Amino acid sequence: MTKIHLLMKKEEMNQQKLSGNKTVVVFDILLATSTITATLEFGAKEVIPVLNGKEAVEISEGIKNNEAILIGEYNGATLDGFHSPNPLALRSVVNKKTIILSTTNGTIALKNAQAAKKVYAASILNSKSVVNHIRQTYDDETIILVCAGSFGHFNIEDFYGAGYFIDCLLSESIQLEMTDSSLAALHFYRSFKEKEIEILAESRVGKMMVNYGFEAELHFVSQKSIFNVVPMMENGKRIVDVKLSEKTAF
């Protein structure tokens, strides 16, 4: 039976408890993990999550031939000299590029999860694919779902995304031993299963996106499992589509 636990915000992560036979799945639905999913689907070579804009610029200076693209925001505002992380604006610019991504919460959550055996970035866009990969490669790990949250606060859209992910696990006939937090996320998702757009739009970040005129992006990231990419951390530094990596290894 697979043990599954859910953390309501990234600040609840404990490095010692993450080490060992743990798989971490990070959710930042608005927007980091949705952006990672989309850019890999759009042909990006890899995504390097960073803690801040300064680190992003330093890493980009070591990448030759303009192969790196800086994408970032802080508290919803696009960083100077960076592309916005809104996925629809990135479709035409990320193919075969290295993405260096800095966000307020999601990339920090991913960086802080490095002690785990495996780290995935999941979103509403690709949950089924990540679930399928975990099922195929499962080795008795405890699965820890991390809702990134925002500045130490709970974000309802991440909770909804995690609940959808758990529902996908159960749809694969995976037997789960759930903590109360993961069970709560599952019941919340199932109670609002057909209201994903409303949940996202009524969230704090969703309202901000609507006010900035990004309704189309909100609708885009609410689509369930339309992409097959499986974003997985490699060597604690970069995120690649592990399915593509497996294909090119043969």
PDB file of C-alpha atoms in Angstrom, residues 29-169:
ATOM      1  CA  ILE A  29      -0.873  25.673 -10.062  1.00  0.00           C
ATOM      2  CA  LEU A  30      -0.698  29.470 -10.465  1.00  0.00           C
ATOM      3  CA  LEU A  31       1.797  29.308 -11.926  1.00  0.00           C
ATOM      4  CA  ALA A  32       5.220  27.719 -11.594  1.00  0.00           C
ATOM      5  CA  THR A  33       4.487  24.014 -12.067  1.00  0.00           C
ATOM      6  CA  SER A  34       1.943  24.796 -14.786  1.00  0.00           C
ATOM      7  CA  THR A  35       4.584  26.912 -16.535  1.00  0.00           C
ATOM      8  CA  ILE A  36       7.165  24.119 -16.220  1.00  0.00           C
ATOM      9  CA  THR A  37       4.703  21.604 -17.645  1.00  0.00           C
ATOM     10  CA  ALA A  38       3.745  23.856 -20.541  1.00  0.00           C
ATOM     11  CA  THR A  39       7.262  24.931 -21.518  1.00  0.00           C
ATOM     12  CA  LEU A  40       8.478  21.333 -21.630  1.00  0.00           C
ATOM     13  CA  GLU A  41       5.427  20.440 -23.713  1.00  0.00           C
ATOM     14  CA  PHE A  42       6.251  23.357 -26.024  1.00  0.00           C
ATOM     15  CA  GLY A  43       9.733  21.930 -26.632  1.00  0.00           C
ATOM     16  CA  ALA A  44      11.983  23.443 -23.968  1.00  0.00           C
ATOM     17  CA  LYS A  45      15.127  21.374 -23.377  1.00  0.00           C
ATOM     18  CA  GLU A  46      15.109  21.786 -19.607  1.00  0.00           C
ATOM     19  CA  VAL A  47      13.956  24.070 -16.804  1.00  0.00           C
ATOM     20  CA  ILE A  48      16.356  25.279 -14.126  1.00  0.00           C
ATOM     21  CA  PRO A  49      14.442  26.455 -11.037  1.00  0.00           C
ATOM     22  CA  VAL A  50      16.174  29.178  -9.027  1.00  0.00           C
ATOM     23  CA  LEU A  51      15.547  31.065  -5.807  1.00  0.00           C
ATOM     24  CA  ASN A  52      15.624  34.592  -7.230  1.00  0.00           C
ATOM     25  CA  GLY A  53      16.317  36.761 -10.242  1.00  0.00           C
ATOM     26  CA  LYS A  54      19.957  37.348  -9.331  1.00  0.00           C
ATOM     27  CA  GLU A  55      20.681  33.617  -9.358  1.00  0.00           C
ATOM     28  CA  ALA A  56      18.854  33.293 -12.683  1.00  0.00           C
ATOM     29  CA  VAL A  57      21.020  35.947 -14.341  1.00  0.00           C
ATOM     30  CA  GLU A  58      24.228  34.397 -12.969  1.00  0.00           C
ATOM     31  CA  ILE A  59      23.318  30.975 -14.350  1.00  0.00           C
ATOM     32  CA  SER A  60      22.304  32.417 -17.729  1.00  0.00           C
ATOM     33  CA  GLU A  61      25.726  34.036 -18.121  1.00  0.00           C
ATOM     34  CA  GLY A  62      27.288  30.575 -18.181  1.00  0.00           C
ATOM     35  CA  ILE A  63      25.074  29.345 -21.028  1.00  0.00           C
ATOM     36  CA  LYS A  64      26.336  30.053 -24.534  1.00  0.00           C
ATOM     37  CA  ASN A  65      24.731  30.994 -27.851  1.00  0.00           C
ATOM     38  CA  ASN A  66      21.604  32.611 -26.427  1.00  0.00           C
ATOM     39  CA  GLU A  67      20.208  29.194 -25.572  1.00  0.00           C
ATOM     40  CA  ALA A  68      18.826  30.351 -22.214  1.00  0.00           C
ATOM     41  CA  ILE A  69      15.567  32.173 -21.615  1.00  0.00           C
ATOM     42  CA  LEU A  70      14.913  34.005 -18.364  1.00  0.00           C
ATOM     43  CA  ILE A  71      11.371  33.635 -17.061  1.00  0.00           C
ATOM     44  CA  GLY A  72      10.355  35.056 -13.728  1.00  0.00           C
ATOM     45  CA  GLU A  73       8.053  36.924 -11.423  1.00  0.00           C
ATOM     46  CA  TYR A  74       7.963  38.144  -7.862  1.00  0.00           C
ATOM     47  CA  ASN A  75       4.631  38.577  -6.132  1.00  0.00           C
ATOM     48  CA  GLY A  76       2.886  38.460  -9.499  1.00  0.00           C
ATOM     49  CA  ALA A  77       4.988  41.132 -11.235  1.00  0.00           C
ATOM     50  CA  THR A  78       7.291  40.082 -14.074  1.00  0.00           C
ATOM     51  CA  LEU A  79      10.961  40.614 -13.214  1.00  0.00           C
ATOM     52  CA  ASP A  80      12.799  43.267 -15.225  1.00  0.00           C
ATOM     53  CA  GLY A  81      14.437  41.742 -18.294  1.00  0.00           C
ATOM     54  CA  PHE A  82      12.547  38.459 -17.876  1.00  0.00           C
ATOM     55  CA  HIS A  83       9.680  36.863 -19.764  1.00  0.00           C
ATOM     56  CA  SER A  84       6.357  36.541 -17.967  1.00  0.00           C
ATOM     57  CA  PRO A  85       5.671  32.991 -16.697  1.00  0.00           C
ATOM     58  CA  ASN A  86       2.230  32.988 -18.293  1.00  0.00           C
ATOM     59  CA  PRO A  87       2.340  29.811 -20.443  1.00  0.00           C
ATOM     60  CA  LEU A  88       0.422  31.087 -23.462  1.00  0.00           C
ATOM     61  CA  ALA A  89       2.956  33.883 -23.964  1.00  0.00           C
ATOM     62  CA  LEU A  90       5.826  31.375 -24.020  1.00  0.00           C
ATOM     63  CA  ARG A  91       4.667  28.923 -26.673  1.00  0.00           C
ATOM     64  CA  SER A  92       6.649  30.507 -29.509  1.00  0.00           C
ATOM     65  CA  VAL A  93       9.906  31.260 -27.667  1.00  0.00           C
ATOM     66  CA  VAL A  94      10.919  28.194 -25.629  1.00  0.00           C
ATOM     67  CA  ASN A  95      11.547  25.462 -28.206  1.00  0.00           C
ATOM     68  CA  LYS A  96      14.980  23.818 -27.683  1.00  0.00           C
ATOM     69  CA  LYS A  97      15.853  26.417 -25.042  1.00  0.00           C
ATOM     70  CA  THR A  98      17.077  26.143 -21.469  1.00  0.00           C
ATOM     71  CA  ILE A  99      14.520  27.844 -19.256  1.00  0.00           C
ATOM     72  CA  ILE A 100      15.785  29.549 -16.116  1.00  0.00           C
ATOM     73  CA  LEU A 101      12.734  30.079 -13.940  1.00  0.00           C
ATOM     74  CA  SER A 102      12.395  32.247 -10.851  1.00  0.00           C
ATOM     75  CA  THR A 103       9.038  32.490  -9.069  1.00  0.00           C
ATOM     76  CA  THR A 104       7.804  33.644  -5.693  1.00  0.00           C
ATOM     77  CA  ASN A 105       6.872  30.213  -4.387  1.00  0.00           C
ATOM     78  CA  GLY A 106       6.975  27.253  -6.773  1.00  0.00           C
ATOM     79  CA  THR A 107      10.651  27.264  -7.705  1.00  0.00           C
ATOM     80  CA  ILE A 108      11.574  27.719  -4.042  1.00  0.00           C
ATOM     81  CA  ALA A 109       9.459  24.677  -3.155  1.00  0.00           C
ATOM     82  CA  LEU A 110      11.197  22.632  -5.848  1.00  0.00           C
ATOM     83  CA  LYS A 111      14.661  23.709  -4.695  1.00  0.00           C
ATOM     84  CA  ASN A 112      13.802  22.936  -1.078  1.00  0.00           C
ATOM     85  CA  ALA A 113      12.663  19.407  -1.998  1.00  0.00           C
ATOM     86  CA  GLN A 114      16.090  18.333  -3.267  1.00  0.00           C
ATOM     87  CA  ALA A 115      16.730  15.977  -0.345  1.00  0.00           C
ATOM     88  CA  ALA A 116      14.029  13.594  -1.624  1.00  0.00           C
ATOM     89  CA  LYS A 117      14.831  10.535  -3.738  1.00  0.00           C
ATOM     90  CA  LYS A 118      12.636  11.831  -6.583  1.00  0.00           C
ATOM     91  CA  VAL A 119      11.089  15.262  -7.190  1.00  0.00           C
ATOM     92  CA  TYR A 120       8.350  15.954  -9.737  1.00  0.00           C
ATOM     93  CA  ALA A 121       6.547  19.122 -10.833  1.00  0.00           C
ATOM     94  CA  ALA A 122       2.841  18.444 -11.324  1.00  0.00           C
ATOM     95  CA  SER A 123      -0.102  20.542 -12.383  1.00  0.00           C
ATOM     96  CA  ILE A 124      -3.666  20.086 -13.506  1.00  0.00           C
ATOM     97  CA  LEU A 125      -2.266  19.962 -17.046  1.00  0.00           C
ATOM     98  CA  ASN A 126      -0.215  16.773 -16.567  1.00  0.00           C
ATOM     99  CA  SER A 127      -1.258  14.929 -13.393  1.00  0.00           C
ATOM    100  CA  LYS A 128      -2.240  11.700 -15.140  1.00  0.00           C
ATOM    101  CA  SER A 129       1.147  11.434 -16.850  1.00  0.00           C
ATOM    102  CA  VAL A 130       3.047  11.987 -13.608  1.00  0.00           C
ATOM    103  CA  VAL A 131       0.830   9.426 -11.855  1.00  0.00           C
ATOM    104  CA  ASN A 132       1.451   6.878 -14.621  1.00  0.00           C
ATOM    105  CA  HIS A 133       5.201   7.353 -14.369  1.00  0.00           C
ATOM    106  CA  ILE A 134       5.178   7.020 -10.586  1.00  0.00           C
ATOM    107  CA  ARG A 135       3.110   3.849 -10.878  1.00  0.00           C
ATOM    108  CA  GLN A 136       5.525   2.332 -13.392  1.00  0.00           C
ATOM    109  CA  THR A 137       8.657   3.197 -11.403  1.00  0.00           C
ATOM    110  CA  TYR A 138       7.300   2.854  -7.856  1.00  0.00           C
ATOM    111  CA  ASP A 139       9.739   1.351  -5.361  1.00  0.00           C
ATOM    112  CA  ASP A 140       7.873   1.472  -2.049  1.00  0.00           C
ATOM    113  CA  GLU A 141       8.473   5.200  -1.583  1.00  0.00           C
ATOM    114  CA  THR A 142       6.355   7.426   0.616  1.00  0.00           C
ATOM    115  CA  ILE A 143       4.795  10.064  -1.652  1.00  0.00           C
ATOM    116  CA  ILE A 144       4.732  13.596  -0.265  1.00  0.00           C
ATOM    117  CA  LEU A 145       2.566  16.126  -2.080  1.00  0.00           C
ATOM    118  CA  VAL A 146       3.739  19.690  -1.473  1.00  0.00           C
ATOM    119  CA  CYS A 147       1.372  22.592  -2.068  1.00  0.00           C
ATOM    120  CA  ALA A 148       3.673  25.562  -2.628  1.00  0.00           C
ATOM    121  CA  GLY A 149       1.313  28.104  -1.104  1.00  0.00           C
ATOM    122  CA  SER A 150       2.245  31.767  -1.046  1.00  0.00           C
ATOM    123  CA  PHE A 151       4.493  33.542   1.458  1.00  0.00           C
ATOM    124  CA  GLY A 152       3.698  30.941   4.096  1.00  0.00           C
ATOM    125  CA  HIS A 153      -0.032  30.961   3.405  1.00  0.00           C
ATOM    126  CA  PHE A 154      -2.320  28.223   2.099  1.00  0.00           C
ATOM    127  CA  ASN A 155      -3.396  28.446  -1.573  1.00  0.00           C
ATOM    128  CA  ILE A 156      -6.671  26.771  -2.486  1.00  0.00           C
ATOM    129  CA  GLU A 157      -5.686  26.125  -6.117  1.00  0.00           C
ATOM    130  CA  ASP A 158      -2.677  24.029  -5.064  1.00  0.00           C
ATOM    131  CA  PHE A 159      -4.915  22.044  -2.699  1.00  0.00           C
ATOM    132  CA  TYR A 160      -7.358  21.428  -5.559  1.00  0.00           C
ATOM    133  CA  GLY A 161      -4.533  20.318  -7.860  1.00  0.00           C
ATOM    134  CA  ALA A 162      -3.195  17.925  -5.232  1.00  0.00           C
ATOM    135  CA  GLY A 163      -6.680  16.493  -4.751  1.00  0.00           C
ATOM    136  CA  TYR A 164      -6.956  15.896  -8.484  1.00  0.00           C
ATOM    137  CA  PHE A 165      -3.577  14.152  -8.411  1.00  0.00           C
ATOM    138  CA  ILE A 166      -4.750  11.822  -5.627  1.00  0.00           C
ATOM    139  CA  ASP A 167      -7.919  11.096  -7.597  1.00  0.00           C
ATOM    140  CA  CYS A 168      -5.715  10.139 -10.567  1.00  0.00           C
ATOM    141  CA  LEU A 169      -3.724   7.788  -8.325  1.00  0.00           C
TER     142      LEU A 169
END
